[in-house]
Coordinates of C-alpha atoms in Angstrom, one line a residue:
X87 CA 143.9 72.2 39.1
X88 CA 142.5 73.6 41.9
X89 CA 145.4 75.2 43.2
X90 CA 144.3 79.2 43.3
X91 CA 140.8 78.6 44.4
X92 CA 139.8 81.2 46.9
X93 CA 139.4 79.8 51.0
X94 CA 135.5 79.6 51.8
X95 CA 135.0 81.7 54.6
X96 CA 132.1 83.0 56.4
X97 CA 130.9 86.5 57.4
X98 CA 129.1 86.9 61.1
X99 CA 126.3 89.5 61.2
X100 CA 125.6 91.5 64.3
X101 CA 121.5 91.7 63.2
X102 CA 119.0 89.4 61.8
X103 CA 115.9 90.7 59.9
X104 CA 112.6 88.7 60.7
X105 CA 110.7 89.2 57.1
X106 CA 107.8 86.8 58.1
X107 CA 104.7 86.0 60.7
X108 CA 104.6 83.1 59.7
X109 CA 105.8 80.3 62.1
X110 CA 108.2 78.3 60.3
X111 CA 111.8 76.9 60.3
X112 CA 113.1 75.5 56.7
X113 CA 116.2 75.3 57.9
X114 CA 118.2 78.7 57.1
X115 CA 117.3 82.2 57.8
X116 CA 117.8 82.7 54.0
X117 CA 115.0 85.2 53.4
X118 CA 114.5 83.7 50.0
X119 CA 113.5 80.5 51.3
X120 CA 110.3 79.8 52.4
X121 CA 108.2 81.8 53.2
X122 CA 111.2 83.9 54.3
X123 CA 113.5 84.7 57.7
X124 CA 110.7 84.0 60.7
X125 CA 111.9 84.7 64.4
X126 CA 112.2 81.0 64.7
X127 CA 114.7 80.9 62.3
X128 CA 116.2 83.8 63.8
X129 CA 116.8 82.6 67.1
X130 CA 118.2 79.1 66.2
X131 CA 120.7 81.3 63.8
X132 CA 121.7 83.2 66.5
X133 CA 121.9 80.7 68.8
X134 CA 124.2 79.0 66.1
X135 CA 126.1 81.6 66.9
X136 CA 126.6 82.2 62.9
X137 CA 125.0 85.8 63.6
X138 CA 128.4 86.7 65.7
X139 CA 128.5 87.9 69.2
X140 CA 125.9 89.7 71.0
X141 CA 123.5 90.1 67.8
X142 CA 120.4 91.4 67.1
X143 CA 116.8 90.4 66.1
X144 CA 114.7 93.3 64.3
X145 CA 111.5 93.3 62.3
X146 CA 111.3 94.1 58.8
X147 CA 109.1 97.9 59.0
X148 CA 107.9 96.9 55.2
X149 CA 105.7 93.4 57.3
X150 CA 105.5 95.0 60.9
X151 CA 105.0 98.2 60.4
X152 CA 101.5 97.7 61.2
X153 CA 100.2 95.9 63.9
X154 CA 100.9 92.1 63.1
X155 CA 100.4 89.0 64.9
X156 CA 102.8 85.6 64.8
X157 CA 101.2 82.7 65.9
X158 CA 103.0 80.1 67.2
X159 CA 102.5 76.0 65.8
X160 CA 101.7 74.2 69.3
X161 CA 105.6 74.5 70.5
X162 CA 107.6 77.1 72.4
X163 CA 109.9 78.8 70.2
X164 CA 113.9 77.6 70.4
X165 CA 115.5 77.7 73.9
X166 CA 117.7 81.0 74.3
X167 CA 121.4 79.7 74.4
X168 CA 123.5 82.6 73.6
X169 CA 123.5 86.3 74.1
X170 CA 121.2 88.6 71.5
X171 CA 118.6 90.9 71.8
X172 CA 114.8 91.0 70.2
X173 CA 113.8 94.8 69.2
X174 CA 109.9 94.3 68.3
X175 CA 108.8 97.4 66.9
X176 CA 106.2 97.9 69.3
X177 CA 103.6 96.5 71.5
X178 CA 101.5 96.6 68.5
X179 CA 103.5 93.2 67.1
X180 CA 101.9 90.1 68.9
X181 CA 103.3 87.1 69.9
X182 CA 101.2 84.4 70.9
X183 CA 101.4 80.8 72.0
X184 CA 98.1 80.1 70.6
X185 CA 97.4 78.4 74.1
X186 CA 99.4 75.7 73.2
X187 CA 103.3 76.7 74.3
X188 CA 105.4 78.8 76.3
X189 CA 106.5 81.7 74.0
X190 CA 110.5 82.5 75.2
X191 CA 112.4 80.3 77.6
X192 CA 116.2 81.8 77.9
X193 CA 118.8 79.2 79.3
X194 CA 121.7 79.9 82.3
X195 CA 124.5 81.9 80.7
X196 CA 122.7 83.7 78.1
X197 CA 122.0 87.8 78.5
X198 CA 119.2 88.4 76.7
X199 CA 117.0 91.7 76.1
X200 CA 113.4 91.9 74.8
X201 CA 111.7 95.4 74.1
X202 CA 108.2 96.6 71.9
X203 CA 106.2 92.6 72.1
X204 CA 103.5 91.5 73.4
X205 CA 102.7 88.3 74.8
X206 CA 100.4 86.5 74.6
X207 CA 98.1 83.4 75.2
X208 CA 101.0 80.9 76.4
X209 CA 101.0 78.0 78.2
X210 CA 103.4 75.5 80.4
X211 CA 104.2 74.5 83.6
X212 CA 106.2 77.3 85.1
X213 CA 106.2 80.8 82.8
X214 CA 103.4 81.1 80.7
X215 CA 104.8 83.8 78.1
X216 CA 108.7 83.3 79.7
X217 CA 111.1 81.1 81.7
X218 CA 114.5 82.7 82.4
X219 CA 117.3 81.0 84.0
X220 CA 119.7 83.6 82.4
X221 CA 120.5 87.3 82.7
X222 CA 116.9 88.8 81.3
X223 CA 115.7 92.3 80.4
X224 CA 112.2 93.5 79.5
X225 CA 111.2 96.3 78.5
X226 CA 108.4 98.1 76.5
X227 CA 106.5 95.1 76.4
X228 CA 102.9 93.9 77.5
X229 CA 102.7 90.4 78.9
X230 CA 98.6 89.5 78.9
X231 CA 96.4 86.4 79.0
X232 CA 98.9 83.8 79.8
X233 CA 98.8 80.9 82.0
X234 CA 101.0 78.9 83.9
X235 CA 99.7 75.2 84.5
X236 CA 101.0 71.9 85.8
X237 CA 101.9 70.9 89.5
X238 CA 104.5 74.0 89.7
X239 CA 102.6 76.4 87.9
X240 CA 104.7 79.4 88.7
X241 CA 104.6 82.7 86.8
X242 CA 101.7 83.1 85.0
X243 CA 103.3 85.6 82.4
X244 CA 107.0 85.6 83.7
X245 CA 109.3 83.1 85.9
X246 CA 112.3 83.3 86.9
X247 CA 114.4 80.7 88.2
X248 CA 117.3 80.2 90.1
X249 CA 119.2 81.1 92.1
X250 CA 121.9 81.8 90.1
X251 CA 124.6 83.6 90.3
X252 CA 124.1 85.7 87.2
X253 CA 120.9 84.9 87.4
X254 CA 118.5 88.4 87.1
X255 CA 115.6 90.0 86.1
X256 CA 115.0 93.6 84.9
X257 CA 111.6 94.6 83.7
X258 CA 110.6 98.8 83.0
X259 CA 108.1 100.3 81.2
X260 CA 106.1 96.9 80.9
X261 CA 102.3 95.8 81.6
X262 CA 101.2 92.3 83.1
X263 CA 97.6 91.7 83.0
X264 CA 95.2 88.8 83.2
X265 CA 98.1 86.0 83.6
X266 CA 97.2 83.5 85.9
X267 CA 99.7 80.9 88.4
X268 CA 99.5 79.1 91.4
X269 CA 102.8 81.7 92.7
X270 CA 103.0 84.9 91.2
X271 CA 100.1 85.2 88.7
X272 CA 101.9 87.9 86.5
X273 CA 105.8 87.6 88.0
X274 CA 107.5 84.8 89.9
X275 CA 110.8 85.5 90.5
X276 CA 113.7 83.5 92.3
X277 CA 116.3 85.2 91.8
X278 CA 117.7 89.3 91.7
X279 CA 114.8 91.2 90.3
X280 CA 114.5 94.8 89.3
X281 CA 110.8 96.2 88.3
X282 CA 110.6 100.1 87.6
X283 CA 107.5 101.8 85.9
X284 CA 105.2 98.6 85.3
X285 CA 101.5 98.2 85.6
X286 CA 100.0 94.9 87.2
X287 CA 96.6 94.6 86.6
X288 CA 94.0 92.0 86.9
X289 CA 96.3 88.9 87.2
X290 CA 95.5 85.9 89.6
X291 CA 97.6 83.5 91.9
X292 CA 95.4 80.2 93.5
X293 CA 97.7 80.5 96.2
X294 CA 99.9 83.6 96.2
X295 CA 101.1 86.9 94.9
X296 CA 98.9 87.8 92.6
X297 CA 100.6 90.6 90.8
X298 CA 104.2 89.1 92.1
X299 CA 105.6 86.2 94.1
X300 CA 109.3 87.8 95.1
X301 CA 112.2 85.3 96.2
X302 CA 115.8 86.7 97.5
X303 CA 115.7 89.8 96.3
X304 CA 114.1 92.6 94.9
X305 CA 113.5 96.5 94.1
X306 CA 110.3 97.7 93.3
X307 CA 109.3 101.1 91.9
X308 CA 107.1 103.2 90.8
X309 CA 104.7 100.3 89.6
X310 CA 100.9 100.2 90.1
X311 CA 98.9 97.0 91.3
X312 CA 95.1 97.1 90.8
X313 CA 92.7 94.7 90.2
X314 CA 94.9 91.2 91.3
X315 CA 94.2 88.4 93.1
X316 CA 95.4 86.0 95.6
X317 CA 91.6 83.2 96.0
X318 CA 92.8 80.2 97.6
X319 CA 91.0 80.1 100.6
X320 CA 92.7 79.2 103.7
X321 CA 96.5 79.9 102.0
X322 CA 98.5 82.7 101.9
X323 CA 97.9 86.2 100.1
X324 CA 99.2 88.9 98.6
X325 CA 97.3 90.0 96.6
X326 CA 99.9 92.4 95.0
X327 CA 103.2 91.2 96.4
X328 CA 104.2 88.0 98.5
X329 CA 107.7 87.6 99.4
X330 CA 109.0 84.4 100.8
X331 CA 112.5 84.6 102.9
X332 CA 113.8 87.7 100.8
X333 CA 114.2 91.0 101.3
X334 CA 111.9 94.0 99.0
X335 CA 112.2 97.9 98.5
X336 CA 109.2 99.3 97.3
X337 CA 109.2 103.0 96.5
X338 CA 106.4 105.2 95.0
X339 CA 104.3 102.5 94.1
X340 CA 100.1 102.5 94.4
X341 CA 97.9 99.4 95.4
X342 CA 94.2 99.4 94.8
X343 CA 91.4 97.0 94.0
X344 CA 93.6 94.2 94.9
X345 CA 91.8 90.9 96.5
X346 CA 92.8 88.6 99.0
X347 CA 89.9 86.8 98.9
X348 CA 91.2 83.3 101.3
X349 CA 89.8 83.0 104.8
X350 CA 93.4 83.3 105.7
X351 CA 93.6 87.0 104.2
X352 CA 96.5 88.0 103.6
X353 CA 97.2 91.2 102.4
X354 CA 98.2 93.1 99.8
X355 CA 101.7 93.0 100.4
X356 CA 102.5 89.7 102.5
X357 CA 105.4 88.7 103.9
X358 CA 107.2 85.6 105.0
X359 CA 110.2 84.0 107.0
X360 CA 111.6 80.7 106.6
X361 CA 112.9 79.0 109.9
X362 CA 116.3 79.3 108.5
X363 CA 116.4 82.1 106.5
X364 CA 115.7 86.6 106.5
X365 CA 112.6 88.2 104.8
X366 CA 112.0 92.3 105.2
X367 CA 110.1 94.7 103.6
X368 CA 110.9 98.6 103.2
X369 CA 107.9 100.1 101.8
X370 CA 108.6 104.0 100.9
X371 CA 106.5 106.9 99.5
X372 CA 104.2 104.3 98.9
X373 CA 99.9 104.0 98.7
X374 CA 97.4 100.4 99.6
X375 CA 94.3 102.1 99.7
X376 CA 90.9 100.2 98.4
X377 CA 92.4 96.9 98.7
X378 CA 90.5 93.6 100.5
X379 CA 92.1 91.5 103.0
X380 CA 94.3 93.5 105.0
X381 CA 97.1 95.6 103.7
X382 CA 99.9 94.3 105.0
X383 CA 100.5 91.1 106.9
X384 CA 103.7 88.7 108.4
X385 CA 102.7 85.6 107.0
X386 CA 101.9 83.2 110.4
X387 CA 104.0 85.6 112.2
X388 CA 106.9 84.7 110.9
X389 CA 109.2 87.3 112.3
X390 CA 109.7 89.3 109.1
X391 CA 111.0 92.7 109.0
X392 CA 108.7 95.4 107.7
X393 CA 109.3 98.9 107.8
X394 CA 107.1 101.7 106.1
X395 CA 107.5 105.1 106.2
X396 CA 106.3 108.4 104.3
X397 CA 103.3 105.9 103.0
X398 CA 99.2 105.9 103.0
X399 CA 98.1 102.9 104.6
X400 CA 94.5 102.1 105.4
X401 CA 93.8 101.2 108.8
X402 CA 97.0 102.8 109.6
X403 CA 100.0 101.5 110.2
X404 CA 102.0 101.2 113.8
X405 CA 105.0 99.2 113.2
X406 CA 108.5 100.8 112.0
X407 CA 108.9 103.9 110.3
X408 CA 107.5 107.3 110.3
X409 CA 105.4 109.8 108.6
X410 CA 102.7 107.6 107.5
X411 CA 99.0 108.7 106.9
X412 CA 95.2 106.5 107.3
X413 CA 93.7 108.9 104.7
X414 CA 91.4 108.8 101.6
X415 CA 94.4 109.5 99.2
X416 CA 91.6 110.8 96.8
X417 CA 92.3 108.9 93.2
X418 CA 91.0 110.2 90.3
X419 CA 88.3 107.2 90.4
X420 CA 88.4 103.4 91.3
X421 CA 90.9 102.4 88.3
X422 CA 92.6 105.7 87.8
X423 CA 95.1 106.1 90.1
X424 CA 96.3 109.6 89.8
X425 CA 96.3 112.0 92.3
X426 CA 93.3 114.6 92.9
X427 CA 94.4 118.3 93.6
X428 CA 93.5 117.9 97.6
X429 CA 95.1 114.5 97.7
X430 CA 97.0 114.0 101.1
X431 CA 99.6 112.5 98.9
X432 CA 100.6 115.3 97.4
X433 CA 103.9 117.2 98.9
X434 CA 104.1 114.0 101.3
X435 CA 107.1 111.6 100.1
X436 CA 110.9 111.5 101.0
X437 CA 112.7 113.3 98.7
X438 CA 116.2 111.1 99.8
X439 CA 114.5 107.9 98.1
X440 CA 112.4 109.7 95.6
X441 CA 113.1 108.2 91.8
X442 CA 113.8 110.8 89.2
X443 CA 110.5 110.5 87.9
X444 CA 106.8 108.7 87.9
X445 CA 104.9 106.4 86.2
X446 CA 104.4 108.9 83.3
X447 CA 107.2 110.0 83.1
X448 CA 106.8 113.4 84.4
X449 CA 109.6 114.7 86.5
X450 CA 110.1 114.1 90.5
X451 CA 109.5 116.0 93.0
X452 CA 107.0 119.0 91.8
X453 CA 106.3 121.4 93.8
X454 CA 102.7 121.0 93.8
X455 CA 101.7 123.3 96.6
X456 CA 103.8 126.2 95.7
X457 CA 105.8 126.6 98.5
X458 CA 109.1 127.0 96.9
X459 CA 109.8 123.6 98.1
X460 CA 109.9 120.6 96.0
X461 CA 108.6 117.4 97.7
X462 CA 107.5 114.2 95.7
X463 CA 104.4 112.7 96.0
X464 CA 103.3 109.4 97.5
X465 CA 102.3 106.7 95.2
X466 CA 102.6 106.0 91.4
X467 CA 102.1 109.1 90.1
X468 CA 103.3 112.6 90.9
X469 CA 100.8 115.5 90.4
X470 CA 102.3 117.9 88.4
X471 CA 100.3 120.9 88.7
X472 CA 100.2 123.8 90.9
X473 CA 97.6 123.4 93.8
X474 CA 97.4 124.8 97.7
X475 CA 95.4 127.8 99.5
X476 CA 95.3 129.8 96.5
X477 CA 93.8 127.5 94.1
X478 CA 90.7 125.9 96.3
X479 CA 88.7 125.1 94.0
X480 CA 91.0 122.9 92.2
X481 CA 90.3 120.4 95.0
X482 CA 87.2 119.8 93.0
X483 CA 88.3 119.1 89.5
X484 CA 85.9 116.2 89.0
X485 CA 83.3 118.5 90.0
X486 CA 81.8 116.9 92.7
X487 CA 81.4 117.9 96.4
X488 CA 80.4 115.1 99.1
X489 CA 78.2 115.5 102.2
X490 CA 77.4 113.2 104.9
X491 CA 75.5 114.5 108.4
X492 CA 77.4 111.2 110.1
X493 CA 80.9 112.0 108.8
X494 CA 82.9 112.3 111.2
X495 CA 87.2 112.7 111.9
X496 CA 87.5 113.7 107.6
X497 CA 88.8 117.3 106.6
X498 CA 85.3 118.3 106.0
X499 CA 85.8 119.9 102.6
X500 CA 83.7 117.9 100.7
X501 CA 86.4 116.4 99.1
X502 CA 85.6 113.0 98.8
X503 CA 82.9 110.6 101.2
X504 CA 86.0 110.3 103.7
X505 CA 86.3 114.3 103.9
X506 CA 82.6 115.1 103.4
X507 CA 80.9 118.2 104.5
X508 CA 78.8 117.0 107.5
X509 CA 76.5 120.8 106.6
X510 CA 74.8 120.8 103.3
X511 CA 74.7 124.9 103.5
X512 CA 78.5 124.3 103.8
X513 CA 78.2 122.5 100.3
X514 CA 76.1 125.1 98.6
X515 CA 77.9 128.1 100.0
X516 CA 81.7 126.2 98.4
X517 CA 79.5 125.7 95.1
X518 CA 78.8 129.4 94.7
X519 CA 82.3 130.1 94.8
X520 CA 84.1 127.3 93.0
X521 CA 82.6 127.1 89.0
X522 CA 84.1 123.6 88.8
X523 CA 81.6 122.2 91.3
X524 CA 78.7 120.9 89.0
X525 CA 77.1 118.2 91.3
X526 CA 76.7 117.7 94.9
X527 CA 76.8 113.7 96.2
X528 CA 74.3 114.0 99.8
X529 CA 74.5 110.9 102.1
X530 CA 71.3 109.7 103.5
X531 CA 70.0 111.8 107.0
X532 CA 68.5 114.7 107.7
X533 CA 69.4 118.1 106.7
X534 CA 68.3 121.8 107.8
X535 CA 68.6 125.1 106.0
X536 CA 70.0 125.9 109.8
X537 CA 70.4 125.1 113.0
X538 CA 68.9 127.9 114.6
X539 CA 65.4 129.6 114.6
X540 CA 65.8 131.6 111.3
X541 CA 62.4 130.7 109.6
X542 CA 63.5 133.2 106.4
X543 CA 66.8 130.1 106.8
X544 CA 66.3 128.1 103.1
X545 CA 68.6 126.3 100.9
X546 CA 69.9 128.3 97.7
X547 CA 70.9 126.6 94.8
X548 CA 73.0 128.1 91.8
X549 CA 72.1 127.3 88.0
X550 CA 73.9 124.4 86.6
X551 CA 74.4 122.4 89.9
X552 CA 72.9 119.0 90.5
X553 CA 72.1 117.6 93.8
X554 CA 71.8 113.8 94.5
X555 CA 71.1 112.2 97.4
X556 CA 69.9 109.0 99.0
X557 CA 73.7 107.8 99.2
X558 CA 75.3 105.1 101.6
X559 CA 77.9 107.4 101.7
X560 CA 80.8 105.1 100.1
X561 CA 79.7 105.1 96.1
X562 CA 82.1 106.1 93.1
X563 CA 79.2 106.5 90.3
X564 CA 75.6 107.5 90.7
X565 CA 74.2 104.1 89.5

């Protein structure tokens, strides 16, 4: 009759398995059907909100536990509607837009987490990879080769709109590079934004902020920009940052290799007012060293509010703040940012804004100079060895020593070309002593076994040490 048969009823689940690359969507997540659960799937059954509150999308380890790639069909996968969080199992699982979609697009009101993806290869007008108008984290990820097109082609790999009032964006542990934009050629952000421990590298805005375009406001640390690009001549720059009427913190970070190539420069860090409106910049414990177009600029003198302190600028810096340094902070080479042993850098930061730790995760501050006294470092990375005046030769760990006749205002201790030993005897006599010095890198001029009379005066060289010369006195590689 009917009467004792048992209520239907339905079970939420707090995680969702992803079985498949393949891009499909049969109509249930059912891993039996089809060609079984794919992430499409798993997002519209979340968003169904069948999978309960707050759930979760993993990745079976049997598929993705070697590198993989999902390949979206030609459209964006399903808007983001309700809280839930995507755990890819690392970078090494792809997911690309096949240059044909957007990848992620998270709607206002949703909180949604993303860790262990990459990105890749998307398209659309305004986010390239993703478009967040919710509450967004990303973390563990790298975001590459994706493009934001259209008439408001903002955020080449990431944009974030708004404002909103819940509206914000928290990104660690994450690399952009080669993402391209009009604004913000890896990030554009409109909203709250949080960026700690991420690598920009390479991306490209036509107009501005290559590495980031930055709206109301935003915290910025330990992150390196190398290798962006703001090209549209005659525009604004920032080649690594541009903020427009909003206020940025940027601690511990390192800029180099950045390119603001537009007859209007622009900087590496450019900043700009709104009539109505505030825009300042606290730059802390921070290095722009290598860059082109200036370093850091007031867009059109726009009254922004820039204050740097504790910081390597080149060219120097004499606005507000303190403690700031026009010095060769010695990198380890042109795209390796750490520090050298007898970097300036070192031992030079504000402990009272110092994060816990660097880029790599080694602790901050060291006490890298052995004073009993831990200070952190400027820049991205903290060095986290022992140096100072009992180690000297550790100041040459790439085994070169630099000299230059016409050096003039450096350390002189052959260092780097900025510090170089204007005295080749000078050179000769440090490369007897240190066994780490293997090469010696000699500017074009004239040099003398000595200044004086001595006709018994001659140059002595040691076995296993190579001297070049011939240089302009600015080179990184001997060809």
């Amino acid at each position: 009759t009917g009467e004792n048969a048992p209520t239907p009823f339905t079970v939420a689940v707090s995680s969702i398995v992803v079985t498949t690359t393949a891009d499909e969507d049969d109509g249930a997540p059912d891993p039996n059907t089809g060609a079984g659960t794919s992430l499409r799937e798993a997002i519209n059954y979340t968003n169904s909100g069948s999978a309960g509150p707050n759930p979760e999308i993993t990745f079976d380890a049997a598929v993705f536990g070697t590198a993989q790639t999902i390949t979206l069909n030609g459209t964006q996968l399903p808007a983001i509607t309700q809280n839930v969080t995507i755990a890819g199992p690392a970078p090494g699982l792809t997911i690309s837009g096949n240059n044909a979609s957007r990848i992620f697009e998270i709607y206002n009101g949703a909180t949604v987490t993303i860790s262990g993806l990459t990105l890749q290869d998307g398209v659309a007008n305004r986010g390239g990879a993703i478009k967040s108008n919710g509450t967004l984290t990303v973390t563990g990820c790298i975001i590459q080769d994706n493009v934001s097109t259209g008439s408001f082609n903002d955020g080449g790999g990431i944009m974030q709109d708004g404002p909103h009032p819940t509206n914000t964006l928290t990104i660690s542990e994450t690399v952009f590079r080669r993402n391209s934009a009009r604004l913000g050629g890896g990030l554009y952000s409109d909203g709250t934004m949080t960026v700690t421990k991420v690598v920009f590298s390479d991306n490209v805005a036509s107009v501005a902020g290559g590495g980031i375009y930055s709206g109301p406001n935003a915290v910025v640390t330990n992150c390196l920009f190398i290798g962006n690009t703001a090209s549209n001549p005659g525009t604004p720059g920032g080649s690594g940052i541009y903020v427009f009427n909003g206020d940025i913190t940027v601690t511990n970070c390192s800029f180099s290799g950045n390119n603001a190539s537009g007859s209007n420069n622009g900087g590496t860090i450019q900043i700009r007012k709104a009539p109505i409106g505030s825009a300042s910049l606290n730059l802390r414990n921070s290095i722009l060293w290598g860059n082109s177009g200036g370093e850091l600029s007031d867009s059109g003198g726009s009254g922004a509010t820039m204050t740097v302190s504790n910081s390597i600028i080149q060219g120097g810096w004499t606005g507000s703040g303190s403690n700031n340094l026009d010095e060769d902070p010695l990198f380890s080479s042109a795209t390796d940012l750490h520090l050298l042993p007898c970097s300036p850098a070192i031992d030079a930061g504000d402990n009272t804004v110092a994060p816990p730790d660097d880029l790599d995760g080694n602790n901050r501050p060291f006490d890298a100079t052995g004073t009993g006294t831990a200070t952190v470092d400027m820049g991205a990375y903290e060095y986290p060895f022992t140096v100072g005046p009992n180690h000297p030769c550790d100041c040459y760990a790439n085994g070169i020593v630099y000299v230059n006749a016409n050096a003039s205002g450096g350390a002189e201790d052959g260092a780097s070309w900025g510090r170089a030993f204007t005295d080749l005897q000078d050179a000769l006599a440090l490369a007897n002593t240190c066994p780490t010095v293997t090469e010696i890198w000699v500017a074009e001029g004239v040099y003398k076994p000595t200044s004086g009379t001595d006709r018994n005066a001659s140059f002595s060289m040691q076995n296993d040490l190579a001297i070049y010369g011939g240089f302009e006195g600015t080179e990184t590689q001997l060809s």
